[in-house]
Amino acid sequence: CTCKSWCDLIGCLSFVSAHLNRNVTKHAHVYLLCLHHLNFERPDDIGDPYVKHEFRWSLFSDGTFEQCLKLGHPLGSTEHYVIYGSSNGLVCISDEILNFDSPIHIWNPSVRKFRTTPTSTNINTKFSIVSLQFGFHPGVNDCKAVRVMRTNKGAVAIEVYSLRTDSWKMIEAIPPWLKCTWKHHKGTFFNGVAYNFIEKGPIFSVMSFDSGSEEFEEFIAPDAIFRPMELCMDVYKEQLCLLLDFYPCEEEDMDKVDFWVLQENRWKQLCPFVYPSDYYDGAIGISIDNK
């Protein structure tokens, strides 16, 4: 009797939501998800075509940086895979080179269970996938995957996967400013919104797509950002941010990372991060405690 009541309790949606909210608020059970070489001391040889087969994904403690769990492909495949997002312990993985028919797996490494998304019936022509993003949308209490696709003739298609309904939905209303030739560079997923940094001719901008309301917005990047190579997009204090490691620092033997946050649909430049020039190679992101 006790076992049944406990199972009913921990299986109900209210308990699940309370448990997740508690962990998020307290920053409990937080791990770094890292792609690393099997030998931590071995330098990365970019010129070696076989070196990627010697890398693996693992979970590391965000406090001690010790390795906690080695991750293997849930299907046992030896092919290299890429992680396209994670939320509440779920991880979205797919092929390193995405195609419109690439299998997409939503995976829970902790309990070693996964779900493969169904094949979309919305696409009748071959699209090349530009981006795939995954995360949780608190407004609709559902995990979403967003994939942006395009043909070589410039046609754009966007599909949204719902974990709750286990189905894909094609977004019909594509804004006119997206129906043009553009390049995708990088993106992030936050609070149910997929953000992508795109290049349209001489203009750089951030395209946002809300996977719940299915609304698009475009934010022109600050004038100082004219190349994507040294740019990092992340979240800082619940706000989208851009980190640019390009311009020299006025202080001798120091480098800097310029820093903008999106506030009320406008970019606000904050104080740059200044660090010793021999300290590290650039900004790779923001930690959960905004460092």
PDB file of C-alpha atoms in Angstrom:
ATOM      1  CA  CYS A   1       0.000   0.000   0.000  1.00  0.00           C
ATOM      2  CA  THR A   2       2.802   2.414   0.856  1.00  0.00           C
ATOM      3  CA  CYS A   3       4.662   1.640  -2.358  1.00  0.00           C
ATOM      4  CA  LYS A   4       1.578   2.294  -4.480  1.00  0.00           C
ATOM      5  CA  SER A   5       0.795   5.607  -2.778  1.00  0.00           C
ATOM      6  CA  TRP A   6       4.391   6.782  -3.158  1.00  0.00           C
ATOM      7  CA  CYS A   7       4.420   5.797  -6.834  1.00  0.00           C
ATOM      8  CA  ASP A   8       1.192   7.716  -7.387  1.00  0.00           C
ATOM      9  CA  LEU A   9       2.669  10.722  -5.598  1.00  0.00           C
ATOM     10  CA  ILE A  10       5.984  10.955  -7.470  1.00  0.00           C
ATOM     11  CA  GLY A  11       4.281  10.225 -10.774  1.00  0.00           C
ATOM     12  CA  CYS A  12       1.791  13.079 -10.641  1.00  0.00           C
ATOM     13  CA  LEU A  13       2.552  16.244 -12.614  1.00  0.00           C
ATOM     14  CA  SER A  14       2.286  18.547  -9.595  1.00  0.00           C
ATOM     15  CA  PHE A  15       5.019  16.616  -7.744  1.00  0.00           C
ATOM     16  CA  VAL A  16       7.250  16.564 -10.828  1.00  0.00           C
ATOM     17  CA  SER A  17       6.831  20.322 -11.292  1.00  0.00           C
ATOM     18  CA  ALA A  18       7.497  21.039  -7.616  1.00  0.00           C
ATOM     19  CA  HIS A  19      10.599  18.833  -7.655  1.00  0.00           C
ATOM     20  CA  LEU A  20      12.006  20.496 -10.790  1.00  0.00           C
ATOM     21  CA  ASN A  21      11.236  24.012  -9.529  1.00  0.00           C
ATOM     22  CA  ARG A  22      12.981  23.248  -6.233  1.00  0.00           C
ATOM     23  CA  ASN A  23      16.098  22.005  -8.002  1.00  0.00           C
ATOM     24  CA  VAL A  24      16.174  24.977 -10.355  1.00  0.00           C
ATOM     25  CA  THR A  25      15.723  27.459  -7.514  1.00  0.00           C
ATOM     26  CA  LYS A  26      18.398  25.866  -5.339  1.00  0.00           C
ATOM     27  CA  HIS A  27      20.709  25.089  -8.281  1.00  0.00           C
ATOM     28  CA  ALA A  28      20.657  21.482  -7.096  1.00  0.00           C
ATOM     29  CA  HIS A  29      21.852  18.533  -9.177  1.00  0.00           C
ATOM     30  CA  VAL A  30      23.602  20.767 -11.711  1.00  0.00           C
ATOM     31  CA  TYR A  31      26.256  19.259 -13.949  1.00  0.00           C
ATOM     32  CA  LEU A  32      28.521  20.337 -16.763  1.00  0.00           C
ATOM     33  CA  LEU A  33      27.887  18.438 -19.985  1.00  0.00           C
ATOM     34  CA  CYS A  34      31.243  18.238 -21.768  1.00  0.00           C
ATOM     35  CA  LEU A  35      32.735  16.693 -24.886  1.00  0.00           C
ATOM     36  CA  HIS A  36      36.279  15.639 -24.019  1.00  0.00           C
ATOM     37  CA  HIS A  37      39.147  13.426 -25.067  1.00  0.00           C
ATOM     38  CA  LEU A  38      39.424  10.023 -23.436  1.00  0.00           C
ATOM     39  CA  ASN A  39      42.780  11.141 -22.103  1.00  0.00           C
ATOM     40  CA  PHE A  40      42.302  14.533 -20.451  1.00  0.00           C
ATOM     41  CA  GLU A  41      45.989  15.375 -20.847  1.00  0.00           C
ATOM     42  CA  ARG A  42      46.137  14.767 -24.597  1.00  0.00           C
ATOM     43  CA  PRO A  43      46.107  17.929 -26.746  1.00  0.00           C
ATOM     44  CA  ASP A  44      43.473  18.204 -29.458  1.00  0.00           C
ATOM     45  CA  ASP A  45      44.887  17.463 -32.918  1.00  0.00           C
ATOM     46  CA  ILE A  46      42.503  19.205 -35.290  1.00  0.00           C
ATOM     47  CA  GLY A  47      44.324  17.836 -38.324  1.00  0.00           C
ATOM     48  CA  ASP A  48      43.739  14.208 -37.341  1.00  0.00           C
ATOM     49  CA  PRO A  49      40.595  12.949 -39.156  1.00  0.00           C
ATOM     50  CA  TYR A  50      40.189  10.100 -36.658  1.00  0.00           C
ATOM     51  CA  VAL A  51      40.542  12.116 -33.480  1.00  0.00           C
ATOM     52  CA  LYS A  52      36.792  12.696 -33.104  1.00  0.00           C
ATOM     53  CA  HIS A  53      36.282   8.954 -32.537  1.00  0.00           C
ATOM     54  CA  GLU A  54      38.373   9.273 -29.394  1.00  0.00           C
ATOM     55  CA  PHE A  55      36.108  11.860 -27.802  1.00  0.00           C
ATOM     56  CA  ARG A  56      33.151  11.221 -25.558  1.00  0.00           C
ATOM     57  CA  TRP A  57      30.458  13.075 -23.626  1.00  0.00           C
ATOM     58  CA  SER A  58      30.473  13.041 -19.818  1.00  0.00           C
ATOM     59  CA  LEU A  59      28.809  14.764 -16.899  1.00  0.00           C
ATOM     60  CA  PHE A  60      31.079  16.705 -14.547  1.00  0.00           C
ATOM     61  CA  SER A  61      30.400  18.287 -11.166  1.00  0.00           C
ATOM     62  CA  ASP A  62      29.880  22.037 -11.525  1.00  0.00           C
ATOM     63  CA  GLY A  63      31.725  22.548  -8.236  1.00  0.00           C
ATOM     64  CA  THR A  64      34.701  20.171  -8.231  1.00  0.00           C
ATOM     65  CA  PHE A  65      34.810  19.540 -12.027  1.00  0.00           C
ATOM     66  CA  GLU A  66      35.230  15.832 -11.334  1.00  0.00           C
ATOM     67  CA  GLN A  67      33.859  13.359 -13.849  1.00  0.00           C
ATOM     68  CA  CYS A  68      30.562  11.933 -12.566  1.00  0.00           C
ATOM     69  CA  LEU A  69      29.052   9.926 -15.416  1.00  0.00           C
ATOM     70  CA  LYS A  70      30.288   8.734 -18.805  1.00  0.00           C
ATOM     71  CA  LEU A  71      27.648   8.972 -21.498  1.00  0.00           C
ATOM     72  CA  GLY A  72      27.341   6.529 -24.360  1.00  0.00           C
ATOM     73  CA  HIS A  73      24.893   6.663 -27.237  1.00  0.00           C
ATOM     74  CA  PRO A  74      21.509   5.367 -25.982  1.00  0.00           C
ATOM     75  CA  LEU A  75      21.244   3.066 -29.004  1.00  0.00           C
ATOM     76  CA  GLY A  76      24.763   1.761 -28.523  1.00  0.00           C
ATOM     77  CA  SER A  77      25.924   3.354 -31.764  1.00  0.00           C
ATOM     78  CA  THR A  78      29.635   4.074 -32.168  1.00  0.00           C
ATOM     79  CA  GLU A  79      28.933   7.028 -34.472  1.00  0.00           C
ATOM     80  CA  HIS A  80      29.824  10.459 -33.158  1.00  0.00           C
ATOM     81  CA  TYR A  81      26.753  12.383 -31.985  1.00  0.00           C
ATOM     82  CA  VAL A  82      26.125  15.984 -31.024  1.00  0.00           C
ATOM     83  CA  ILE A  83      24.077  17.405 -28.149  1.00  0.00           C
ATOM     84  CA  TYR A  84      21.702  20.128 -29.338  1.00  0.00           C
ATOM     85  CA  GLY A  85      20.264  21.160 -25.993  1.00  0.00           C
ATOM     86  CA  SER A  86      19.368  19.973 -22.513  1.00  0.00           C
ATOM     87  CA  SER A  87      16.693  20.808 -19.962  1.00  0.00           C
ATOM     88  CA  ASN A  88      15.583  19.310 -16.638  1.00  0.00           C
ATOM     89  CA  GLY A  89      17.825  16.289 -17.109  1.00  0.00           C
ATOM     90  CA  LEU A  90      16.726  15.588 -20.679  1.00  0.00           C
ATOM     91  CA  VAL A  91      19.262  15.758 -23.506  1.00  0.00           C
ATOM     92  CA  CYS A  92      18.551  16.171 -27.221  1.00  0.00           C
ATOM     93  CA  ILE A  93      21.031  14.360 -29.478  1.00  0.00           C
ATOM     94  CA  SER A  94      21.291  13.798 -33.206  1.00  0.00           C
ATOM     95  CA  ASP A  95      23.806  13.363 -36.020  1.00  0.00           C
ATOM     96  CA  GLU A  96      26.878  15.542 -36.241  1.00  0.00           C
ATOM     97  CA  ILE A  97      25.857  16.556 -39.780  1.00  0.00           C
ATOM     98  CA  LEU A  98      22.117  17.150 -39.786  1.00  0.00           C
ATOM     99  CA  ASN A  99      19.784  16.180 -42.605  1.00  0.00           C
ATOM    100  CA  PHE A 100      16.017  16.556 -42.779  1.00  0.00           C
ATOM    101  CA  ASP A 101      15.667  12.855 -41.941  1.00  0.00           C
ATOM    102  CA  SER A 102      18.341  12.681 -39.200  1.00  0.00           C
ATOM    103  CA  PRO A 103      17.014  10.739 -36.182  1.00  0.00           C
ATOM    104  CA  ILE A 104      16.494  12.917 -33.111  1.00  0.00           C
ATOM    105  CA  HIS A 105      16.570  11.343 -29.642  1.00  0.00           C
ATOM    106  CA  ILE A 106      15.306  12.900 -26.385  1.00  0.00           C
ATOM    107  CA  TRP A 107      17.385  11.105 -23.778  1.00  0.00           C
ATOM    108  CA  ASN A 108      17.414  10.897 -19.981  1.00  0.00           C
ATOM    109  CA  PRO A 109      20.904   9.585 -19.115  1.00  0.00           C
ATOM    110  CA  SER A 110      20.078   9.301 -15.393  1.00  0.00           C
ATOM    111  CA  VAL A 111      17.438   6.616 -15.901  1.00  0.00           C
ATOM    112  CA  ARG A 112      18.841   5.431 -19.256  1.00  0.00           C
ATOM    113  CA  LYS A 113      15.602   5.959 -21.147  1.00  0.00           C
ATOM    114  CA  PHE A 114      15.072   7.776 -24.421  1.00  0.00           C
ATOM    115  CA  ARG A 115      12.440   8.653 -27.000  1.00  0.00           C
ATOM    116  CA  THR A 116      13.065   8.948 -30.729  1.00  0.00           C
ATOM    117  CA  THR A 117      10.976  11.657 -32.342  1.00  0.00           C
ATOM    118  CA  PRO A 118       8.630  10.416 -35.077  1.00  0.00           C
ATOM    119  CA  THR A 119       9.406  11.015 -38.726  1.00  0.00           C
ATOM    120  CA  SER A 120       7.831  14.270 -39.837  1.00  0.00           C
ATOM    121  CA  THR A 121       5.056  14.015 -42.409  1.00  0.00           C
ATOM    122  CA  ASN A 122       5.171  17.740 -43.135  1.00  0.00           C
ATOM    123  CA  ILE A 123       8.176  17.740 -45.471  1.00  0.00           C
ATOM    124  CA  ASN A 124       7.798  16.600 -49.076  1.00  0.00           C
ATOM    125  CA  THR A 125      11.068  17.968 -50.383  1.00  0.00           C
ATOM    126  CA  LYS A 126      14.625  17.667 -49.192  1.00  0.00           C
ATOM    127  CA  PHE A 127      15.581  20.458 -46.857  1.00  0.00           C
ATOM    128  CA  SER A 128      18.958  21.038 -45.288  1.00  0.00           C
ATOM    129  CA  ILE A 129      18.710  21.636 -41.551  1.00  0.00           C
ATOM    130  CA  VAL A 130      20.271  24.907 -40.487  1.00  0.00           C
ATOM    131  CA  SER A 131      19.783  24.532 -36.753  1.00  0.00           C
ATOM    132  CA  LEU A 132      18.280  22.243 -34.112  1.00  0.00           C
ATOM    133  CA  GLN A 133      17.528  23.473 -30.592  1.00  0.00           C
ATOM    134  CA  PHE A 134      15.841  21.951 -27.570  1.00  0.00           C
ATOM    135  CA  GLY A 135      14.591  23.153 -24.206  1.00  0.00           C
ATOM    136  CA  PHE A 136      11.705  23.596 -21.788  1.00  0.00           C
ATOM    137  CA  HIS A 137       8.891  26.090 -22.292  1.00  0.00           C
ATOM    138  CA  PRO A 138       7.519  27.064 -18.854  1.00  0.00           C
ATOM    139  CA  GLY A 139       4.497  28.814 -20.347  1.00  0.00           C
ATOM    140  CA  VAL A 140       3.090  25.612 -21.848  1.00  0.00           C
ATOM    141  CA  ASN A 141       4.852  23.198 -19.450  1.00  0.00           C
ATOM    142  CA  ASP A 142       6.338  21.186 -22.286  1.00  0.00           C
ATOM    143  CA  CYS A 143       9.733  20.389 -23.766  1.00  0.00           C
ATOM    144  CA  LYS A 144      10.144  21.594 -27.337  1.00  0.00           C
ATOM    145  CA  ALA A 145      12.575  20.952 -30.166  1.00  0.00           C
ATOM    146  CA  VAL A 146      12.844  23.555 -32.927  1.00  0.00           C
ATOM    147  CA  ARG A 147      14.502  22.856 -36.247  1.00  0.00           C
ATOM    148  CA  VAL A 148      15.041  25.467 -38.928  1.00  0.00           C
ATOM    149  CA  MET A 149      15.394  24.128 -42.480  1.00  0.00           C
ATOM    150  CA  ARG A 150      16.132  25.672 -45.854  1.00  0.00           C
ATOM    151  CA  THR A 151      16.546  24.686 -49.504  1.00  0.00           C
ATOM    152  CA  ASN A 152      19.247  25.967 -51.826  1.00  0.00           C
ATOM    153  CA  LYS A 153      16.556  28.152 -53.436  1.00  0.00           C
ATOM    154  CA  GLY A 154      16.030  30.043 -50.190  1.00  0.00           C
ATOM    155  CA  ALA A 155      12.787  28.424 -49.046  1.00  0.00           C
ATOM    156  CA  VAL A 156      12.556  28.317 -45.237  1.00  0.00           C
ATOM    157  CA  ALA A 157      10.662  25.816 -43.105  1.00  0.00           C
ATOM    158  CA  ILE A 158      10.419  25.663 -39.315  1.00  0.00           C
ATOM    159  CA  GLU A 159       9.094  22.694 -37.380  1.00  0.00           C
ATOM    160  CA  VAL A 160       8.362  22.372 -33.668  1.00  0.00           C
ATOM    161  CA  TYR A 161       8.339  19.071 -31.801  1.00  0.00           C
ATOM    162  CA  SER A 162       6.274  18.660 -28.633  1.00  0.00           C
ATOM    163  CA  LEU A 163       7.413  16.059 -26.112  1.00  0.00           C
ATOM    164  CA  ARG A 164       3.904  15.990 -24.610  1.00  0.00           C
ATOM    165  CA  THR A 165       2.123  15.106 -27.873  1.00  0.00           C
ATOM    166  CA  ASP A 166       5.135  13.337 -29.451  1.00  0.00           C
ATOM    167  CA  SER A 167       4.478  15.074 -32.758  1.00  0.00           C
ATOM    168  CA  TRP A 168       5.909  17.675 -35.153  1.00  0.00           C
ATOM    169  CA  LYS A 169       4.101  20.817 -36.286  1.00  0.00           C
ATOM    170  CA  MET A 170       5.031  22.880 -39.326  1.00  0.00           C
ATOM    171  CA  ILE A 171       4.998  26.656 -38.791  1.00  0.00           C
ATOM    172  CA  GLU A 172       3.078  28.155 -41.675  1.00  0.00           C
ATOM    173  CA  ALA A 173       3.466  31.897 -41.015  1.00  0.00           C
ATOM    174  CA  ILE A 174       7.081  32.752 -41.871  1.00  0.00           C
ATOM    175  CA  PRO A 175       7.775  36.516 -41.605  1.00  0.00           C
ATOM    176  CA  PRO A 176       8.820  38.300 -44.837  1.00  0.00           C
ATOM    177  CA  TRP A 177      12.182  39.374 -43.397  1.00  0.00           C
ATOM    178  CA  LEU A 178      13.152  35.703 -43.054  1.00  0.00           C
ATOM    179  CA  LYS A 179      12.282  34.846 -46.657  1.00  0.00           C
ATOM    180  CA  CYS A 180      15.649  35.865 -48.030  1.00  0.00           C
ATOM    181  CA  THR A 181      19.218  34.615 -48.334  1.00  0.00           C
ATOM    182  CA  TRP A 182      20.832  34.420 -44.913  1.00  0.00           C
ATOM    183  CA  LYS A 183      23.479  32.503 -43.018  1.00  0.00           C
ATOM    184  CA  HIS A 184      23.019  30.891 -39.617  1.00  0.00           C
ATOM    185  CA  HIS A 185      25.945  31.106 -37.193  1.00  0.00           C
ATOM    186  CA  LYS A 186      24.947  30.120 -33.657  1.00  0.00           C
ATOM    187  CA  GLY A 187      22.059  30.061 -31.256  1.00  0.00           C
ATOM    188  CA  THR A 188      20.666  29.234 -27.834  1.00  0.00           C
ATOM    189  CA  PHE A 189      17.337  28.210 -26.273  1.00  0.00           C
ATOM    190  CA  PHE A 190      15.903  29.955 -23.222  1.00  0.00           C
ATOM    191  CA  ASN A 191      12.429  29.887 -21.627  1.00  0.00           C
ATOM    192  CA  GLY A 192      10.899  28.248 -24.664  1.00  0.00           C
ATOM    193  CA  VAL A 193      12.368  30.727 -27.135  1.00  0.00           C
ATOM    194  CA  ALA A 194      14.897  29.697 -29.801  1.00  0.00           C
ATOM    195  CA  TYR A 195      17.434  32.441 -30.543  1.00  0.00           C
ATOM    196  CA  ASN A 196      19.602  32.322 -33.669  1.00  0.00           C
ATOM    197  CA  PHE A 197      22.354  34.688 -34.736  1.00  0.00           C
ATOM    198  CA  ILE A 198      21.972  35.207 -38.490  1.00  0.00           C
ATOM    199  CA  GLU A 199      23.691  37.198 -41.221  1.00  0.00           C
ATOM    200  CA  LYS A 200      21.693  38.885 -43.994  1.00  0.00           C
ATOM    201  CA  GLY A 201      24.153  40.568 -46.307  1.00  0.00           C
ATOM    202  CA  PRO A 202      25.963  43.239 -44.255  1.00  0.00           C
ATOM    203  CA  ILE A 203      23.432  43.018 -41.393  1.00  0.00           C
ATOM    204  CA  PHE A 204      23.812  40.798 -38.347  1.00  0.00           C
ATOM    205  CA  SER A 205      20.764  40.162 -36.202  1.00  0.00           C
ATOM    206  CA  VAL A 206      19.228  37.805 -33.663  1.00  0.00           C
ATOM    207  CA  MET A 207      16.128  35.932 -34.768  1.00  0.00           C
ATOM    208  CA  SER A 208      13.861  34.786 -31.940  1.00  0.00           C
ATOM    209  CA  PHE A 209      11.079  32.218 -32.234  1.00  0.00           C
ATOM    210  CA  ASP A 210       8.731  31.441 -29.348  1.00  0.00           C
ATOM    211  CA  SER A 211       7.952  27.719 -29.563  1.00  0.00           C
ATOM    212  CA  GLY A 212       4.746  28.242 -27.561  1.00  0.00           C
ATOM    213  CA  SER A 213       3.112  31.289 -29.150  1.00  0.00           C
ATOM    214  CA  GLU A 214       4.870  30.623 -32.493  1.00  0.00           C
ATOM    215  CA  GLU A 215       5.804  34.299 -32.818  1.00  0.00           C
ATOM    216  CA  PHE A 216       8.955  35.674 -34.485  1.00  0.00           C
ATOM    217  CA  GLU A 217      11.033  38.720 -33.609  1.00  0.00           C
ATOM    218  CA  GLU A 218      14.226  40.197 -34.996  1.00  0.00           C
ATOM    219  CA  PHE A 219      16.809  42.204 -33.043  1.00  0.00           C
ATOM    220  CA  ILE A 220      19.521  43.986 -35.033  1.00  0.00           C
ATOM    221  CA  ALA A 221      22.908  43.305 -33.425  1.00  0.00           C
ATOM    222  CA  PRO A 222      24.975  46.161 -31.949  1.00  0.00           C
ATOM    223  CA  ASP A 223      27.076  48.008 -34.520  1.00  0.00           C
ATOM    224  CA  ALA A 224      30.284  46.788 -32.880  1.00  0.00           C
ATOM    225  CA  ILE A 225      29.456  43.207 -33.906  1.00  0.00           C
ATOM    226  CA  PHE A 226      30.400  42.749 -37.544  1.00  0.00           C
ATOM    227  CA  ARG A 227      31.724  39.179 -37.545  1.00  0.00           C
ATOM    228  CA  PRO A 228      30.483  36.015 -35.831  1.00  0.00           C
ATOM    229  CA  MET A 229      33.778  34.209 -35.270  1.00  0.00           C
ATOM    230  CA  GLU A 230      34.547  35.539 -31.779  1.00  0.00           C
ATOM    231  CA  LEU A 231      30.917  35.852 -30.709  1.00  0.00           C
ATOM    232  CA  CYS A 232      29.199  33.841 -27.975  1.00  0.00           C
ATOM    233  CA  MET A 233      25.450  33.892 -27.284  1.00  0.00           C
ATOM    234  CA  ASP A 234      24.166  32.869 -23.844  1.00  0.00           C
ATOM    235  CA  VAL A 235      21.887  33.848 -20.958  1.00  0.00           C
ATOM    236  CA  TYR A 236      22.901  36.224 -18.160  1.00  0.00           C
ATOM    237  CA  LYS A 237      20.545  36.968 -15.242  1.00  0.00           C
ATOM    238  CA  GLU A 238      17.507  35.726 -17.181  1.00  0.00           C
ATOM    239  CA  GLN A 239      18.406  37.886 -20.195  1.00  0.00           C
ATOM    240  CA  LEU A 240      19.827  37.024 -23.595  1.00  0.00           C
ATOM    241  CA  CYS A 241      23.419  38.216 -23.841  1.00  0.00           C
ATOM    242  CA  LEU A 242      26.151  38.535 -26.468  1.00  0.00           C
ATOM    243  CA  LEU A 243      29.850  38.160 -25.643  1.00  0.00           C
ATOM    244  CA  LEU A 244      32.422  39.416 -28.164  1.00  0.00           C
ATOM    245  CA  ASP A 245      36.118  38.673 -27.744  1.00  0.00           C
ATOM    246  CA  PHE A 246      37.604  40.805 -30.520  1.00  0.00           C
ATOM    247  CA  TYR A 247      38.559  44.352 -29.621  1.00  0.00           C
ATOM    248  CA  PRO A 248      41.893  45.053 -27.852  1.00  0.00           C
ATOM    249  CA  CYS A 249      42.028  46.135 -24.235  1.00  0.00           C
ATOM    250  CA  GLU A 250      43.457  49.518 -23.243  1.00  0.00           C
ATOM    251  CA  GLU A 251      45.321  47.948 -20.313  1.00  0.00           C
ATOM    252  CA  GLU A 252      48.720  46.441 -21.052  1.00  0.00           C
ATOM    253  CA  ASP A 253      48.948  42.622 -21.103  1.00  0.00           C
ATOM    254  CA  MET A 254      45.187  42.395 -20.705  1.00  0.00           C
ATOM    255  CA  ASP A 255      42.343  41.292 -22.973  1.00  0.00           C
ATOM    256  CA  LYS A 256      38.637  41.986 -22.735  1.00  0.00           C
ATOM    257  CA  VAL A 257      35.267  40.543 -23.663  1.00  0.00           C
ATOM    258  CA  ASP A 258      32.626  43.090 -24.651  1.00  0.00           C
ATOM    259  CA  PHE A 259      29.225  42.341 -23.199  1.00  0.00           C
ATOM    260  CA  TRP A 260      25.623  43.204 -24.176  1.00  0.00           C
ATOM    261  CA  VAL A 261      22.274  42.101 -22.719  1.00  0.00           C
ATOM    262  CA  LEU A 262      18.848  42.345 -24.337  1.00  0.00           C
ATOM    263  CA  GLN A 263      16.625  44.532 -22.149  1.00  0.00           C
ATOM    264  CA  GLU A 264      13.129  45.545 -23.263  1.00  0.00           C
ATOM    265  CA  ASN A 265      13.967  44.621 -26.872  1.00  0.00           C
ATOM    266  CA  ARG A 266      17.079  46.842 -26.891  1.00  0.00           C
ATOM    267  CA  TRP A 267      20.740  45.980 -26.487  1.00  0.00           C
ATOM    268  CA  LYS A 268      22.411  47.444 -23.417  1.00  0.00           C
ATOM    269  CA  GLN A 269      26.191  47.312 -23.193  1.00  0.00           C
ATOM    270  CA  LEU A 270      27.555  46.400 -19.770  1.00  0.00           C
ATOM    271  CA  CYS A 271      31.074  46.654 -18.414  1.00  0.00           C
ATOM    272  CA  PRO A 272      33.440  44.335 -20.337  1.00  0.00           C
ATOM    273  CA  PHE A 273      35.220  41.403 -18.731  1.00  0.00           C
ATOM    274  CA  VAL A 274      38.939  42.186 -18.426  1.00  0.00           C
ATOM    275  CA  TYR A 275      41.410  39.345 -17.934  1.00  0.00           C
ATOM    276  CA  PRO A 276      45.165  38.624 -18.380  1.00  0.00           C
ATOM    277  CA  SER A 277      46.027  38.097 -22.050  1.00  0.00           C
ATOM    278  CA  ASP A 278      47.631  34.714 -21.322  1.00  0.00           C
ATOM    279  CA  TYR A 279      44.714  33.507 -19.172  1.00  0.00           C
ATOM    280  CA  TYR A 280      42.423  31.831 -21.709  1.00  0.00           C
ATOM    281  CA  ASP A 281      41.360  31.904 -25.358  1.00  0.00           C
ATOM    282  CA  GLY A 282      37.920  33.489 -25.176  1.00  0.00           C
ATOM    283  CA  ALA A 283      34.421  33.418 -23.739  1.00  0.00           C
ATOM    284  CA  ILE A 284      32.562  30.113 -23.976  1.00  0.00           C
ATOM    285  CA  GLY A 285      29.461  30.927 -21.937  1.00  0.00           C
ATOM    286  CA  ILE A 286      27.797  31.963 -18.688  1.00  0.00           C
ATOM    287  CA  SER A 287      27.495  29.609 -15.713  1.00  0.00           C
ATOM    288  CA  ILE A 288      24.244  29.008 -13.847  1.00  0.00           C
ATOM    289  CA  ASP A 289      25.322  31.447 -11.109  1.00  0.00           C
ATOM    290  CA  ASN A 290      25.948  34.177 -13.705  1.00  0.00           C
ATOM    291  CA  LYS A 291      29.739  33.919 -13.769  1.00  0.00           C
TER     292      LYS A 291
END
